[in-house]
Amino acid sequence: MSKIDEVRKAMVTAMKEGNKERKDSLSMLLSALKNKAIDKRADLTEAEENEVVLKEIKQTKETLEMTPADRTDIMEECKNRIAVYEEFAPKMLSVEEIREVIQGVLDELSIPAPTAKDKGKIMKVLMPKVKGIADGKLVNKVLGSMLQ
């Protein structure tokens, strides 16, 4: 079952339950997925679907960060929307799993003791391997802690 079908099914359930906030969030996610499919003029792959979900989460987090402190209504709406979107997001790698992938890349590139000079070369090989399954900022932070 594609993400579009999953989101549509969850949206119907939310409508039946009368949960307007959840239905609205799912509706926005469904629109984003459909728009991406229309732009591509073909069905989305699982990776592309995950990319859309992660993009929506990122945009909502940015909205939350830029919201003034006195607008608690918008903050609450963003938090609820993020919670709904995360149900459809792919499982992200933990810090330990990221560390293992980085170690694999270091072995692949034959870099026993990485330095700051090697960071660009490492990231070039590393990022395609973790795209969509790990947060880029977290990957950068973990790699930074492993540099000497």
Tab-separated table of C-alpha atoms in Angstrom:
chain	number	residue	atom	x	y	z
A	1	MET	CA	0.000	0.000	0.000
A	2	SER	CA	1.417	3.375	-0.993
A	3	LYS	CA	1.718	6.296	1.426
A	4	ILE	CA	-1.041	8.101	-0.463
A	5	ASP	CA	-3.421	5.205	0.218
A	6	GLU	CA	-2.314	4.969	3.869
A	7	VAL	CA	-2.812	8.700	4.428
A	8	ARG	CA	-6.190	8.651	2.658
A	9	LYS	CA	-7.341	5.719	4.818
A	10	ALA	CA	-6.180	7.476	8.015
A	11	MET	CA	-7.937	10.660	6.872
A	12	VAL	CA	-11.242	8.811	6.373
A	13	THR	CA	-10.866	7.321	9.859
A	14	ALA	CA	-10.191	10.776	11.326
A	15	MET	CA	-13.277	12.177	9.573
A	16	LYS	CA	-15.444	9.356	10.952
A	17	GLU	CA	-14.090	10.043	14.451
A	18	GLY	CA	-14.733	13.763	14.053
A	19	ASN	CA	-11.071	14.619	14.698
A	20	LYS	CA	-10.810	17.830	12.648
A	21	GLU	CA	-7.175	18.706	13.527
A	22	ARG	CA	-5.898	15.252	12.545
A	23	LYS	CA	-7.993	15.270	9.361
A	24	ASP	CA	-6.612	18.694	8.388
A	25	SER	CA	-3.016	17.557	8.961
A	26	LEU	CA	-3.559	14.390	6.947
A	27	SER	CA	-5.230	16.410	4.202
A	28	MET	CA	-2.164	18.668	3.916
A	29	LEU	CA	0.168	15.655	3.802
A	30	LEU	CA	-2.011	13.972	1.179
A	31	SER	CA	-1.925	17.147	-0.938
A	32	ALA	CA	1.864	17.304	-0.725
A	33	LEU	CA	2.175	13.648	-1.792
A	34	LYS	CA	-0.286	14.083	-4.673
A	35	ASN	CA	1.412	17.277	-5.865
A	36	LYS	CA	4.774	15.508	-5.968
A	37	ALA	CA	3.214	12.665	-7.985
A	38	ILE	CA	1.622	15.173	-10.376
A	39	ASP	CA	4.935	16.999	-10.822
A	40	LYS	CA	6.674	13.705	-11.558
A	41	ARG	CA	3.815	12.526	-13.818
A	42	ALA	CA	4.160	9.021	-12.361
A	43	ASP	CA	3.625	7.108	-9.148
A	44	LEU	CA	6.078	7.921	-6.374
A	45	THR	CA	8.630	5.420	-5.153
A	46	GLU	CA	8.780	4.674	-1.443
A	47	ALA	CA	11.927	6.813	-1.115
A	48	GLU	CA	10.201	9.755	-2.812
A	49	GLU	CA	7.161	9.374	-0.541
A	50	ASN	CA	9.420	9.362	2.513
A	51	GLU	CA	11.206	12.436	1.167
A	52	VAL	CA	7.894	14.321	0.921
A	53	VAL	CA	6.889	13.340	4.475
A	54	LEU	CA	10.278	14.404	5.868
A	55	LYS	CA	10.079	17.694	3.958
A	56	GLU	CA	6.650	18.421	5.461
A	57	ILE	CA	7.976	17.651	8.962
A	58	LYS	CA	10.963	19.940	8.392
A	59	GLN	CA	8.791	22.796	7.126
A	60	THR	CA	6.406	22.463	10.064
A	61	LYS	CA	9.328	22.481	12.523
A	62	GLU	CA	10.655	25.652	10.872
A	63	THR	CA	7.220	27.260	11.227
A	64	LEU	CA	7.189	26.245	14.886
A	65	GLU	CA	10.640	27.787	15.456
A	66	MET	CA	9.661	31.088	13.810
A	67	THR	CA	6.329	31.412	15.622
A	68	PRO	CA	6.211	34.219	18.216
A	69	ALA	CA	6.017	33.001	21.820
A	70	ASP	CA	2.597	34.601	22.374
A	71	ARG	CA	0.977	32.566	19.534
A	72	THR	CA	0.395	29.359	21.484
A	73	ASP	CA	-2.448	28.382	19.133
A	74	ILE	CA	-0.069	28.152	16.161
A	75	MET	CA	2.556	26.351	18.267
A	76	GLU	CA	0.010	23.762	19.401
A	77	GLU	CA	-1.210	23.253	15.828
A	78	CYS	CA	2.370	22.725	14.589
A	79	LYS	CA	3.143	20.217	17.349
A	80	ASN	CA	-0.018	18.244	16.570
A	81	ARG	CA	0.759	18.318	12.839
A	82	ILE	CA	4.332	17.063	13.442
A	83	ALA	CA	2.983	14.208	15.592
A	84	VAL	CA	0.634	13.149	12.777
A	85	TYR	CA	3.339	13.421	10.094
A	86	GLU	CA	5.801	11.360	12.138
A	87	GLU	CA	3.384	8.412	12.005
A	88	PHE	CA	4.119	8.222	8.270
A	89	ALA	CA	7.823	9.090	8.415
A	90	PRO	CA	10.457	6.397	7.879
A	91	LYS	CA	12.286	5.057	10.936
A	92	MET	CA	15.354	7.222	11.439
A	93	LEU	CA	18.794	5.858	12.333
A	94	SER	CA	19.959	6.211	15.918
A	95	VAL	CA	23.280	7.842	16.837
A	96	GLU	CA	24.871	4.392	17.218
A	97	GLU	CA	23.613	3.249	13.803
A	98	ILE	CA	24.905	6.476	12.227
A	99	ARG	CA	28.286	5.883	13.895
A	100	GLU	CA	28.385	2.374	12.364
A	101	VAL	CA	27.612	3.717	8.866
A	102	ILE	CA	30.332	6.377	9.276
A	103	GLN	CA	32.809	3.702	10.368
A	104	GLY	CA	31.895	1.664	7.271
A	105	VAL	CA	32.567	4.712	5.056
A	106	LEU	CA	35.901	5.342	6.827
A	107	ASP	CA	36.905	1.728	6.185
A	108	GLU	CA	35.750	2.028	2.564
A	109	LEU	CA	37.843	5.181	2.060
A	110	SER	CA	40.788	3.727	4.036
A	111	ILE	CA	40.848	6.608	6.527
A	112	PRO	CA	41.879	5.179	9.938
A	113	ALA	CA	41.992	8.534	11.789
A	114	PRO	CA	39.729	11.113	10.123
A	115	THR	CA	40.618	14.788	10.407
A	116	ALA	CA	38.709	17.961	9.547
A	117	LYS	CA	40.429	17.962	6.133
A	118	ASP	CA	38.813	14.579	5.328
A	119	LYS	CA	35.296	15.710	6.271
A	120	GLY	CA	34.242	16.781	2.756
A	121	LYS	CA	35.433	13.531	1.210
A	122	ILE	CA	33.675	11.482	3.909
A	123	MET	CA	30.385	13.432	3.655
A	124	LYS	CA	30.363	13.032	-0.141
A	125	VAL	CA	30.265	9.232	0.234
A	126	LEU	CA	28.256	9.152	3.481
A	127	MET	CA	25.229	11.340	2.695
A	128	PRO	CA	23.840	9.271	-0.216
A	129	LYS	CA	23.930	6.222	2.082
A	130	VAL	CA	21.890	7.856	4.855
A	131	LYS	CA	19.630	10.107	2.749
A	132	GLY	CA	16.067	9.835	3.986
A	133	ILE	CA	16.914	7.585	6.934
A	134	ALA	CA	19.007	9.957	9.065
A	135	ASP	CA	18.856	13.645	9.913
A	136	GLY	CA	21.672	15.485	8.106
A	137	LYS	CA	22.404	17.745	11.086
A	138	LEU	CA	22.742	14.720	13.372
A	139	VAL	CA	25.022	12.944	10.862
A	140	ASN	CA	27.226	16.053	10.671
A	141	LYS	CA	27.359	16.290	14.482
A	142	VAL	CA	28.256	12.582	14.909
A	143	LEU	CA	30.957	12.810	12.226
A	144	GLY	CA	32.315	15.970	13.867
A	145	SER	CA	32.646	14.131	17.181
A	146	MET	CA	34.625	11.359	15.437
A	147	LEU	CA	37.141	13.747	13.808
A	148	GLN	CA	40.522	14.260	15.393
